[in-house]
CSV table of C-alpha atoms in Angstrom, one decimal:
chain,number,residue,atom,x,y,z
A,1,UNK,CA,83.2,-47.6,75.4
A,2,UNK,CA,85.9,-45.9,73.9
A,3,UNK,CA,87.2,-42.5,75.0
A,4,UNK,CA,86.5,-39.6,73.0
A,5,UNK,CA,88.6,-36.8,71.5
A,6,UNK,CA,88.0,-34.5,74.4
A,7,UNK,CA,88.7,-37.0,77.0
A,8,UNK,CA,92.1,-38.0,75.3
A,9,UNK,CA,92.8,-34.5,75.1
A,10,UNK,CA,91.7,-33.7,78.8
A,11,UNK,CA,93.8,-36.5,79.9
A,12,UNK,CA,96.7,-35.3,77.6
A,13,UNK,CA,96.3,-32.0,79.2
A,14,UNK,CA,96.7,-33.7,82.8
A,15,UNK,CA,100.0,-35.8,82.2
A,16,UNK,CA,101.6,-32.3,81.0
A,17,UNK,CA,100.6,-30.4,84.1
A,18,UNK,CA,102.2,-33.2,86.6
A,19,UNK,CA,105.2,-33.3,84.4
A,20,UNK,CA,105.6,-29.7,84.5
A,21,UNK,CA,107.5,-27.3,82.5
A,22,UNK,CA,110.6,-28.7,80.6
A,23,UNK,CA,113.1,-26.8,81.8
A,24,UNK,CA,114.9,-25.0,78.9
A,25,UNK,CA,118.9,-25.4,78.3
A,26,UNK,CA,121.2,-22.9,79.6
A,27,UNK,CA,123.0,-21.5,76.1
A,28,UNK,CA,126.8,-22.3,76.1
A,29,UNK,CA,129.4,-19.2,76.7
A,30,UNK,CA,132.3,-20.3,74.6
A,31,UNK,CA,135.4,-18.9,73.5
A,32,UNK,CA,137.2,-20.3,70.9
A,33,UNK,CA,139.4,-21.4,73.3
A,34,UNK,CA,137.1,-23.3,74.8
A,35,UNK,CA,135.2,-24.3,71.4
A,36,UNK,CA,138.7,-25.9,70.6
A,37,UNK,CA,139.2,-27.7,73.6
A,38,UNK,CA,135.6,-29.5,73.3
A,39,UNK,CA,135.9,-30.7,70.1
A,40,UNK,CA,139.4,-32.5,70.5
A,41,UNK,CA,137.8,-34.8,72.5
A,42,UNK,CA,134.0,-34.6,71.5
A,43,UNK,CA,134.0,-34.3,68.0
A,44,UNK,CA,133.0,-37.3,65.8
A,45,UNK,CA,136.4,-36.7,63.9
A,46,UNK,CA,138.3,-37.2,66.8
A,47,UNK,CA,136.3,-39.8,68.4
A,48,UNK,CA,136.6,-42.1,65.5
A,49,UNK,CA,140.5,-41.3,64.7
A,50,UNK,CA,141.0,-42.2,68.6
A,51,UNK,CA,139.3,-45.4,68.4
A,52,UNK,CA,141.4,-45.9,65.5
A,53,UNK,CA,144.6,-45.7,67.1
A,54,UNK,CA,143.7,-47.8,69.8
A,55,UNK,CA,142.6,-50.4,67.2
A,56,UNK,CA,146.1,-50.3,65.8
A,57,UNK,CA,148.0,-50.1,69.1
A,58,UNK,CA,146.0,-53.7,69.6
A,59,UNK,CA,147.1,-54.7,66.9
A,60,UNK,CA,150.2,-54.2,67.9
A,61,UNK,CA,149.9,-55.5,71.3
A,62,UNK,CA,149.1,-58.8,70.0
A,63,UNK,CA,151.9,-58.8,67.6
A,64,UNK,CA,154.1,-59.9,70.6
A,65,UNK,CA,153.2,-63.2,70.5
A,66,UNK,CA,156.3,-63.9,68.2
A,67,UNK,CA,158.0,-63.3,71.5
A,68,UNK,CA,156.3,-64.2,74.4
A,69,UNK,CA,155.3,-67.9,75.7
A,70,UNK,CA,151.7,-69.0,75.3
A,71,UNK,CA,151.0,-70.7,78.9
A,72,UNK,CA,147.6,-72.7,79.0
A,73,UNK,CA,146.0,-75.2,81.6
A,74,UNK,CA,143.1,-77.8,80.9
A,75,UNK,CA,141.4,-79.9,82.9
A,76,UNK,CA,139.2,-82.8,81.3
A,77,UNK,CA,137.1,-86.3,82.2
A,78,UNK,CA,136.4,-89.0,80.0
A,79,UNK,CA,135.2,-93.0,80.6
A,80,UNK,CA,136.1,-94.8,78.1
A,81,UNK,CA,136.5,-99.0,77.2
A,82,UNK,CA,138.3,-98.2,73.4
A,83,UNK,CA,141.3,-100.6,74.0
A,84,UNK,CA,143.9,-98.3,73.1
A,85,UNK,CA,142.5,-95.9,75.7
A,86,UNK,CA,142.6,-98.1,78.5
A,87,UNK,CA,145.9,-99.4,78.1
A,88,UNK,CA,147.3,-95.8,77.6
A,89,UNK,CA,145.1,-94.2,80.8
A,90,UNK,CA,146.1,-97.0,83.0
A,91,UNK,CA,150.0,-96.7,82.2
A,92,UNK,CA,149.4,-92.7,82.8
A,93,UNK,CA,147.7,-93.3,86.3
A,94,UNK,CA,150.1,-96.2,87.1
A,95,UNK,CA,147.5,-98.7,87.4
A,96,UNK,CA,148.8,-101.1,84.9
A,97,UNK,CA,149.1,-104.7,86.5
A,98,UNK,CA,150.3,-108.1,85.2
A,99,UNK,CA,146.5,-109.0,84.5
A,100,UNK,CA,145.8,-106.0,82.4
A,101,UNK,CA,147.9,-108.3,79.9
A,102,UNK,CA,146.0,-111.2,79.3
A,103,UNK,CA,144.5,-111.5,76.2
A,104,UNK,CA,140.7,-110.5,77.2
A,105,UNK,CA,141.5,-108.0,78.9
A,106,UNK,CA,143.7,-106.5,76.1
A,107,UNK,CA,141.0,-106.7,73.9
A,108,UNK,CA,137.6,-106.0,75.7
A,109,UNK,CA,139.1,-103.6,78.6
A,110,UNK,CA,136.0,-102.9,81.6
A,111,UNK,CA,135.6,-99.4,81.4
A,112,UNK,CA,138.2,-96.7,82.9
A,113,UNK,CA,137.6,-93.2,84.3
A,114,UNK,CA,140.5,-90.6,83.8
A,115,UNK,CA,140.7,-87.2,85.0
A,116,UNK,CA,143.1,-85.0,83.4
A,117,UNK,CA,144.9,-82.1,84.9
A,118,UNK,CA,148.0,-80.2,82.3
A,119,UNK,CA,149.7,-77.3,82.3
A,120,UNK,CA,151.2,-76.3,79.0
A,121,UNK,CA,153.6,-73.9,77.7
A,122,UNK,CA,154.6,-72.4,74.4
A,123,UNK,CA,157.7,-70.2,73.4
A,124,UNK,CA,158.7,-69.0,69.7
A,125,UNK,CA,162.0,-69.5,69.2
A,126,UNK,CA,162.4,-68.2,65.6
A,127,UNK,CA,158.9,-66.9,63.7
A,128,UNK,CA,159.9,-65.5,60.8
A,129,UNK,CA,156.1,-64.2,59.8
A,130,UNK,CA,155.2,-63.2,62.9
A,131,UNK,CA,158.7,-61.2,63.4
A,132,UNK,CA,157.8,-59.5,60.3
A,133,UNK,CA,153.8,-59.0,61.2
A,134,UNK,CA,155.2,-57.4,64.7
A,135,UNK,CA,157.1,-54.6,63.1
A,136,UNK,CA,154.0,-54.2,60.5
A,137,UNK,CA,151.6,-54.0,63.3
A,138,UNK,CA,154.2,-51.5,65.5
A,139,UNK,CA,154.2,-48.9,62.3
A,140,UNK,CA,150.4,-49.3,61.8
A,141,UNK,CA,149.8,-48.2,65.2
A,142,UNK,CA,152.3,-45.2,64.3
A,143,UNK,CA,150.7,-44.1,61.5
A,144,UNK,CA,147.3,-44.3,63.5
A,145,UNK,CA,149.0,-42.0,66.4
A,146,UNK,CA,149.5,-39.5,63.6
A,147,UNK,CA,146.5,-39.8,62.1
A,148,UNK,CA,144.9,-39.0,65.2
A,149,UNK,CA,147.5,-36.1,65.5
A,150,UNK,CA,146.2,-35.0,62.2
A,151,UNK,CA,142.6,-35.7,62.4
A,152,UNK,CA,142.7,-32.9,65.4
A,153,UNK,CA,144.2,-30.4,63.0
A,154,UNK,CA,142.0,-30.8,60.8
A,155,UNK,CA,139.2,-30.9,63.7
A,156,UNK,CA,140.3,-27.3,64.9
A,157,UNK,CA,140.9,-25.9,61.6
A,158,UNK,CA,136.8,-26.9,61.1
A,159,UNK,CA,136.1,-25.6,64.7
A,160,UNK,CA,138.0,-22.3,64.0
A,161,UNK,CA,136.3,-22.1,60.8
A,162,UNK,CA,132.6,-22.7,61.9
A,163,UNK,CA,133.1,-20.3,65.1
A,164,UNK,CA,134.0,-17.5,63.3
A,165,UNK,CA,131.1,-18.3,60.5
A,166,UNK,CA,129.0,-18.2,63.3
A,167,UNK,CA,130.4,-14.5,64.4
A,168,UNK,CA,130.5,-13.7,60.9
A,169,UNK,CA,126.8,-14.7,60.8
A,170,UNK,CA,125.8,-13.0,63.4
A,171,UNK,CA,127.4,-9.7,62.9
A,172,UNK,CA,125.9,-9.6,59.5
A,173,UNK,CA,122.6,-9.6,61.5
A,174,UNK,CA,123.8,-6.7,63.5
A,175,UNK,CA,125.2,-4.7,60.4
A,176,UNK,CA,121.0,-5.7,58.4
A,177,UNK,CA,119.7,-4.8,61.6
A,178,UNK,CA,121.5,-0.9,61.6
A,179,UNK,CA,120.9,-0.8,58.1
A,180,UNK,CA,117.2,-1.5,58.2
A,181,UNK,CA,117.0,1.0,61.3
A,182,UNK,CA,118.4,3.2,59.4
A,183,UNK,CA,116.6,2.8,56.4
A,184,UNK,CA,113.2,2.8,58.7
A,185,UNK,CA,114.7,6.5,59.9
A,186,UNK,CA,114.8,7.3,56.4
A,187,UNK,CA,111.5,6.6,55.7
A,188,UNK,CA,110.2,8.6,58.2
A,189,UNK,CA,112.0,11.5,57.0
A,190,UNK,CA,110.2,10.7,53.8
A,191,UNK,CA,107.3,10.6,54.7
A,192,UNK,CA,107.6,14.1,57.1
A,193,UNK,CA,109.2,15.5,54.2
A,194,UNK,CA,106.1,14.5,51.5
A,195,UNK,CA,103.3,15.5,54.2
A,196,UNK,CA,105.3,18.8,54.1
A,197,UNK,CA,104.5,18.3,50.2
A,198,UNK,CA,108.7,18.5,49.7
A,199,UNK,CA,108.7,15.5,48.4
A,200,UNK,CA,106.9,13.3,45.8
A,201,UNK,CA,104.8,9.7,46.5
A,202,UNK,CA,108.0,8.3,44.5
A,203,UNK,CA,110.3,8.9,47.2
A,204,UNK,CA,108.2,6.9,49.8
A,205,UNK,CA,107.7,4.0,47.6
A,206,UNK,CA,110.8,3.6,47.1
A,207,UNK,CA,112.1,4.2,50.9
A,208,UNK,CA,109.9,1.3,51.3
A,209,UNK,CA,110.8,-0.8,48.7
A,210,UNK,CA,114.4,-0.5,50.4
A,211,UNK,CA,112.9,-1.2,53.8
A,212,UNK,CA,111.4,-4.6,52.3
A,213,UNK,CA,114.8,-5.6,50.7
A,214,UNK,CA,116.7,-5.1,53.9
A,215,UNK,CA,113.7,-6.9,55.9
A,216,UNK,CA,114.4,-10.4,53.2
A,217,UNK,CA,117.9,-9.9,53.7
A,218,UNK,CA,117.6,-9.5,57.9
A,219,UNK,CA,115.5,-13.2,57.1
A,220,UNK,CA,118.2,-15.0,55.3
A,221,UNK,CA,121.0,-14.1,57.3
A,222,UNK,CA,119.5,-15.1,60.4
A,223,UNK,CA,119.0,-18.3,58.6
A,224,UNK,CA,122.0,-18.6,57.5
A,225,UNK,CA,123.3,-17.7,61.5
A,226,UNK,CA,121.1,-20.9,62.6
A,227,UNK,CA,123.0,-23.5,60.1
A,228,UNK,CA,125.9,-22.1,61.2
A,229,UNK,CA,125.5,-22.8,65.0
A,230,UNK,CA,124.3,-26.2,64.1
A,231,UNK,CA,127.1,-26.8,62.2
A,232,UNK,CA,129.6,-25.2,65.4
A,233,UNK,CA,127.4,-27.3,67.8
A,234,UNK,CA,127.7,-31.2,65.5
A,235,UNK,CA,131.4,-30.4,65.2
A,236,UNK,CA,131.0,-30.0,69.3
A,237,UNK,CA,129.6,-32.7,70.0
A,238,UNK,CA,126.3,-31.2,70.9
A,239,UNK,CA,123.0,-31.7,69.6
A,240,UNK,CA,121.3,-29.0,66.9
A,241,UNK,CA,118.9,-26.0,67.9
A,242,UNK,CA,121.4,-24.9,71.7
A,243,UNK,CA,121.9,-21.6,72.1
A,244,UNK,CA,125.6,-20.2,71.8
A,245,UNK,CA,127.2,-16.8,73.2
A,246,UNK,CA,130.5,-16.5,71.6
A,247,UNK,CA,133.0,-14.3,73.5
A,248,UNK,CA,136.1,-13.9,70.9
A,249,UNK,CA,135.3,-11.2,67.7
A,250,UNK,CA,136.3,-11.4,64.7
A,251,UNK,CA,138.9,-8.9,65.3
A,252,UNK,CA,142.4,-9.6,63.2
A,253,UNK,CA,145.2,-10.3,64.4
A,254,UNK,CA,149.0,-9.3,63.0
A,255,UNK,CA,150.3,-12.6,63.5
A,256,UNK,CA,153.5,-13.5,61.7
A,257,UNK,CA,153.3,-16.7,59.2
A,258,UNK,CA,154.0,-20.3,61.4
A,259,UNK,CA,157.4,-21.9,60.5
A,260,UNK,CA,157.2,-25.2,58.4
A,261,UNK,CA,156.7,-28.3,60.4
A,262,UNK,CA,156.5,-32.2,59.3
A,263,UNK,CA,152.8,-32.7,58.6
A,264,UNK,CA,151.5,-35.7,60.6
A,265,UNK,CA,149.3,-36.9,57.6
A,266,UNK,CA,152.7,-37.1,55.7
A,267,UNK,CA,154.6,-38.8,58.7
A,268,UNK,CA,151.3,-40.9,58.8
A,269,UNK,CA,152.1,-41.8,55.5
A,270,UNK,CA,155.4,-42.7,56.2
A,271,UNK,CA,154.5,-45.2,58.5
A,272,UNK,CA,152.0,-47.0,56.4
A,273,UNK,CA,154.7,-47.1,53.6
A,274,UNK,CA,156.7,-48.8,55.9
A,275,UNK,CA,154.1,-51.3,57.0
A,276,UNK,CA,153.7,-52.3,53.8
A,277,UNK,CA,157.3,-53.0,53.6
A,278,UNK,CA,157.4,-54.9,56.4
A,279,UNK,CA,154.3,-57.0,55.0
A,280,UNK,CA,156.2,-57.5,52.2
A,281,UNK,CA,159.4,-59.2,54.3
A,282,UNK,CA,156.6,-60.9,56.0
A,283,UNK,CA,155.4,-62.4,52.8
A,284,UNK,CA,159.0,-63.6,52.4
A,285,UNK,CA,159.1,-64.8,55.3
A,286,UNK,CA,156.9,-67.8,54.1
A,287,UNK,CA,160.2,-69.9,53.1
A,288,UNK,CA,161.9,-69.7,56.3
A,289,UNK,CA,161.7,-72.8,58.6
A,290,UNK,CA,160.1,-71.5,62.2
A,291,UNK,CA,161.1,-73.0,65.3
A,292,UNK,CA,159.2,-73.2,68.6
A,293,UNK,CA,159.6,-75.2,72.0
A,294,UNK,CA,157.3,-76.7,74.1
A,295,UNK,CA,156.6,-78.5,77.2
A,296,UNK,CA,153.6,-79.9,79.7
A,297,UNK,CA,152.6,-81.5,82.8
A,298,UNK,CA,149.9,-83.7,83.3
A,299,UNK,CA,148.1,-85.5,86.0
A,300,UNK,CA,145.8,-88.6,85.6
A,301,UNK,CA,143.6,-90.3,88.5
A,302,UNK,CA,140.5,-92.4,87.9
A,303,UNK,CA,138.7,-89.9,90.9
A,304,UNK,CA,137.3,-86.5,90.2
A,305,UNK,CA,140.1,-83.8,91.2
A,306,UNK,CA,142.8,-81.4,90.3
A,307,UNK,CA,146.0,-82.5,89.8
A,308,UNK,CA,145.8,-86.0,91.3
A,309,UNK,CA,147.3,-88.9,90.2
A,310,UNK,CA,151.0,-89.8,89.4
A,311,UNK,CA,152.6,-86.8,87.4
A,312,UNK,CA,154.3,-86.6,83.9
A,313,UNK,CA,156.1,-84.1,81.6
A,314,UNK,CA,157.2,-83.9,78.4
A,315,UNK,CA,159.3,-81.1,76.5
A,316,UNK,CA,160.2,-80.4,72.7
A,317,UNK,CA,161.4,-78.5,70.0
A,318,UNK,CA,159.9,-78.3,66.8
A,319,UNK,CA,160.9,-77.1,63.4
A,320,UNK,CA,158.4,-76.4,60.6
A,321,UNK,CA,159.0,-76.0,57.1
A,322,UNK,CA,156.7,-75.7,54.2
A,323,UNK,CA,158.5,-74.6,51.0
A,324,UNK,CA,155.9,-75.0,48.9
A,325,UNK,CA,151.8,-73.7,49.8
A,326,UNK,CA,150.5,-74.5,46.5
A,327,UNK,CA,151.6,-70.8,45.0
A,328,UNK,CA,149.3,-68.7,47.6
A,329,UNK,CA,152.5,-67.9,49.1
A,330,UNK,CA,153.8,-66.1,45.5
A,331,UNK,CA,150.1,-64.6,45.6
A,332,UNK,CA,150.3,-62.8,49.1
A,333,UNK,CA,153.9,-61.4,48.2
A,334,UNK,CA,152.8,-59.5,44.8
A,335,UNK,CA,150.0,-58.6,46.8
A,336,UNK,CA,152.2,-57.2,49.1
A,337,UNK,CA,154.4,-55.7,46.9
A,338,UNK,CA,151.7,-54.5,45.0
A,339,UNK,CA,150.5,-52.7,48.0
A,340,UNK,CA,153.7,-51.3,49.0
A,341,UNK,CA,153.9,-49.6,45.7
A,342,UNK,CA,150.4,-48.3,46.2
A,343,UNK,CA,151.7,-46.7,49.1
A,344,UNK,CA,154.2,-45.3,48.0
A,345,UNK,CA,152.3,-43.6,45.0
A,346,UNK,CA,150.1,-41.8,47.2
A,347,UNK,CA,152.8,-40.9,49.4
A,348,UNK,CA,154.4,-39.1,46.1
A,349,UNK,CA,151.1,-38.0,45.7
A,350,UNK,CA,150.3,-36.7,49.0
A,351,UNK,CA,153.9,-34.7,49.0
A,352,UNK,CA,153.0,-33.2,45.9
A,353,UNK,CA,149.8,-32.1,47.1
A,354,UNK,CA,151.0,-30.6,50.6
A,355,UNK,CA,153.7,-28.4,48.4
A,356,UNK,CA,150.6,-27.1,46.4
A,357,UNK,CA,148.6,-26.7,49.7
A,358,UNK,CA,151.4,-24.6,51.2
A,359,UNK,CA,151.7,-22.4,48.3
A,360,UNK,CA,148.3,-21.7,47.4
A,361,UNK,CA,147.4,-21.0,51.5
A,362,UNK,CA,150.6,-18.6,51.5
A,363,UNK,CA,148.8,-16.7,48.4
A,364,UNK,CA,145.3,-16.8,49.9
A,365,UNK,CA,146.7,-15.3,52.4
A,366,UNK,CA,148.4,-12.5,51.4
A,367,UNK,CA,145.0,-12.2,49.4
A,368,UNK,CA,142.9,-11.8,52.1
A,369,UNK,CA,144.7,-9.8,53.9
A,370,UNK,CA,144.9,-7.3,51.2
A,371,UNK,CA,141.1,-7.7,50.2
A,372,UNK,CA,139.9,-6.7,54.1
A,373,UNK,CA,142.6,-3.3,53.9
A,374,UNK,CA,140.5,-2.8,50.6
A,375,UNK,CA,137.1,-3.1,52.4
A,376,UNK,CA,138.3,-1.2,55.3
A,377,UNK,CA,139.2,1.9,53.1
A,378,UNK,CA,136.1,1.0,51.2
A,379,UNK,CA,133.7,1.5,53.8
A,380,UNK,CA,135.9,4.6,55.3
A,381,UNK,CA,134.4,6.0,52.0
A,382,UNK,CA,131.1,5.3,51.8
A,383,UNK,CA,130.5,6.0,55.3
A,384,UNK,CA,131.6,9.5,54.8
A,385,UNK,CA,129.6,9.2,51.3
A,386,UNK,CA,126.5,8.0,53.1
A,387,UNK,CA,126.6,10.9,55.8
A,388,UNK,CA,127.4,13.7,53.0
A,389,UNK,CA,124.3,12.2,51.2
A,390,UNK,CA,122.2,12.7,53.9
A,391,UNK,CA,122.5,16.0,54.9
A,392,UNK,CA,122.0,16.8,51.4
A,393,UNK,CA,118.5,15.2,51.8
A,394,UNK,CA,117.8,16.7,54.1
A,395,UNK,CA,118.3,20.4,53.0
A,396,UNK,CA,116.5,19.3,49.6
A,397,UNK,CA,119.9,19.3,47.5
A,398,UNK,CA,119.6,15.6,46.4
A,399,UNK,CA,116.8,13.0,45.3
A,400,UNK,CA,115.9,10.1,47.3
A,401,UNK,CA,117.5,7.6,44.8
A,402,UNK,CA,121.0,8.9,45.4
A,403,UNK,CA,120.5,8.7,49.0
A,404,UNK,CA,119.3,5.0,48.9
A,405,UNK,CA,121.8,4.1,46.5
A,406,UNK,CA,124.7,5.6,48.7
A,407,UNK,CA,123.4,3.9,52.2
A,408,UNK,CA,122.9,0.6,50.0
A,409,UNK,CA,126.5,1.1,48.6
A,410,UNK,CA,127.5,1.6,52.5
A,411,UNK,CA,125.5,-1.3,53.6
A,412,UNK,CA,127.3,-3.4,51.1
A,413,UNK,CA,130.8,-2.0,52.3
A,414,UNK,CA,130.0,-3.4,55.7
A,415,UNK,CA,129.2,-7.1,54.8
A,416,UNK,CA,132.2,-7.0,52.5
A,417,UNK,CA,134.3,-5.9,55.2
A,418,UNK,CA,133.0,-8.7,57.5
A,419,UNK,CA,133.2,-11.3,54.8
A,420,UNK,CA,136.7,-9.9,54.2
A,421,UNK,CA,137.6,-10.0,57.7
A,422,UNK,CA,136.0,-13.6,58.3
A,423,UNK,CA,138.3,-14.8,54.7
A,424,UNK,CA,141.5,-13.5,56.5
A,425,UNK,CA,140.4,-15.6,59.7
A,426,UNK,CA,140.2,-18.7,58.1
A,427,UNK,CA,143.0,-17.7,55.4
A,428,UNK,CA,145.3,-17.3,58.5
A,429,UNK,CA,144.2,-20.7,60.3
A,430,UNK,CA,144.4,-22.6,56.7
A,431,UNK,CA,148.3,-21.6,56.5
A,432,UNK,CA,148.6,-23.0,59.8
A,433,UNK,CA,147.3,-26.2,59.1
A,434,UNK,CA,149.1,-26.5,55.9
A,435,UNK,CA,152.3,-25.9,57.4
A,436,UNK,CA,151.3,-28.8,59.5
A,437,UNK,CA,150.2,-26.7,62.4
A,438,UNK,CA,147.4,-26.8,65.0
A,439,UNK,CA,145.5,-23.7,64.1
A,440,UNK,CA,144.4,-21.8,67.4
């Protein structure tokens, strides 16, 4: 008999009582201090660019087998009766006899064991290539190191950015939240004022109507306030919907402009030029004998063991040479030069671009700086507007739509100073970073 939908939910019920309550998730306190200081090391920015580096570094790790001996050991079995095998495993366990000649037994050997013990070792002498792909590798894993170093600019320029658009966000809820208390008092002084027959049925439908308004704004800027903790909390590390207590304001400071330092992307650029260079000598490279040495030592005994048997060596140089690879060498070099040149183009590029970056941040700016001592005069005003308007209300010397327009006028002057405030944040923190700076 199956179980009906009461008993699945009785038993649903059940499991939730003995699991108890979840508990809920302590909101984070951050600074941005703090904020800064998590995402260098949490971020998926920053994870990625450190995995990169250590990729590179590797990489480059590897590379020093163009200078450092190869040492390997193997130990093997075999039976065999192939006549060339006998004769060779017998002379190497130095069990060859005067009968082992005869004819018969040169030809149709009984089968022979051999166990194999041999130590071997490898050194580079001269490896062209792989002198070349060492010093490739060595500059990719510099340009990765300041790639990393650049990634966490950028990281904390993002960080700074979304904290403060969180403050931002949230302080716009404070300033809709004033305003609509405010615009609720004025209501009620409407609506005092018409039961006192002072008034018209106008003025309280339109107190309203401004009461609605503010309600729809209150809405989508605490909206707006929950992307933007999201977004704070993913460039964290954290996951989406945790509550977060910020401790610094957006409160300006009168910091001076940075002084200019070399921009790790550039530097990073730098270094992958000269990679490619170095690919490019490696492609070269191709034409030039290499020469390595060698040398092992083996054991051979008919018994199962390690190292048993009668001992042997042997030791070697040897020079290779292949002038001609059937034109993919001539392929990888005007790949490599073709790549080089790439590189160096968006190097060019990249220079280019940081000049404009400096320059335009520099005016930005000086631009937002000047647009928030415009807002902050502009709201000195119609504060002192708003209150004038008021009283004037009040005594019956002006109509409700002057006094709703001046609050709403007031209202406005307060985001704008925010916004302003919040562009001369970021403005600050962008010179920073294009300076090649770690904004803070």
């Amino acid at each position: 008999m199956r179980p009906g939908p009461a008993s699945v939910l009785l038993l649903l019920g059940l499991l939730a009582s003995w699991a108890g309550p979840v508990p809920a998730q302590e909101p984070i306190r951050l600074s941005l201090e703090e904020a800064l200081d998590r995402a260098a090391t949490r971020s998926p920015a920053a994870r990625a660019a450190r995995w990169e580096r250590e990729a590179r570094e590797a990489d480059a790790l590897g590379a020093s087998a163009a200078f450092l001996p190869q040492l390997g050991a193997e130990l093997g079995g075999l039976r065999t009766d192939d006549p060339v095998a006998v004769f060779g495993t017998k002379l190497r366990q130095g069990r060859f006899g005067q009968a082992d000649f005869a004819i018969d037994a040169l030809n149709f050997p009984a089968p022979v064991t051999d166990v194999s013990t041999t130590l071997s070792i490898e050194q580079p002498v001269f490896q062209p290539m792989a002198l070349s792909g060492r010093r490739a590798a060595r500059a990719g894993a510099r340009a990765a190191r300041l790639g990393q170093e650049r990634t966490a600019q950028v990281v904390a320029f993002e960080v700074l950015r979304a904290y403060y658009g969180v403050r931002l966000a949230a302080d716009r809820v404070a300033v809709l939240q004033e305003s609509l208390d405010a615009a609720g008092e004025t209501l009620a002084q409407v609506e005092k004022l018409r039961r006192e027959g002072v008034v018209t049925v106008v003025d309280g439908q339109l107190a309203r109507s401004r009461v609605s308004e503010l309600a729809a704004a209150m809405a989508s800027a605490q909206a707006a306030a929950t992307a933007q903790t999201d977004l704070l909390l993913h460039l964290l590390g954290e996951n989406p919907g945790r509550a977060v207590v910020l401790t610094d304001s957006l409160a300006l400071t009168d910091a001076e402009a940075p002084d200019s330092l070399e921009r790790a992307d550039l530097a990073a650029l730098r270094a992958g030029l000269q990679t490619q260079e170095a690919n490019v000598l490696r492609a070269r490279s191709q034409w030039l004998p290499a020469v390595g040495a060698f040398g092992n030592l083996g054991w051979h005994d008919d018994d199962l063991g390690v190292a048993n048997g009668p001992r042997h060596w042997t030791a070697g140089v040897v020079v290779r040479w292949s002038p001609f690879r059937g034109l993919s060498d001539v392929g990888m070099l005007r790949r490599a030069q073709a790549e080089r040149e790439a590189a160096r183009a968006e190097l060019e590029a990249a220079e280019r671009r940081a000049r404009a970056e400096t320059r335009a941040a520099e005016a930005e700016r000086e631009a937002a700086r000047a647009g928030f001592a415009a807002a902050d005069a502009a709201l000195a005003q119609a504060s002192q507007a708003a209150r004038a308007a008021s009283s004037r209300y009040a005594e019956g010397a002006a109509i409700i739509t002057e006094l709703l327009a001046i609050r709403a006028a007031e209202s406005s002057q307060r985001l704008a100073r925010l916004q302003a405030l919040y562009q001369a944040r970021v403005a600050d923190a962008a010179l920073v970073l294009a300076l090649g700076g770690t904004p803070r």
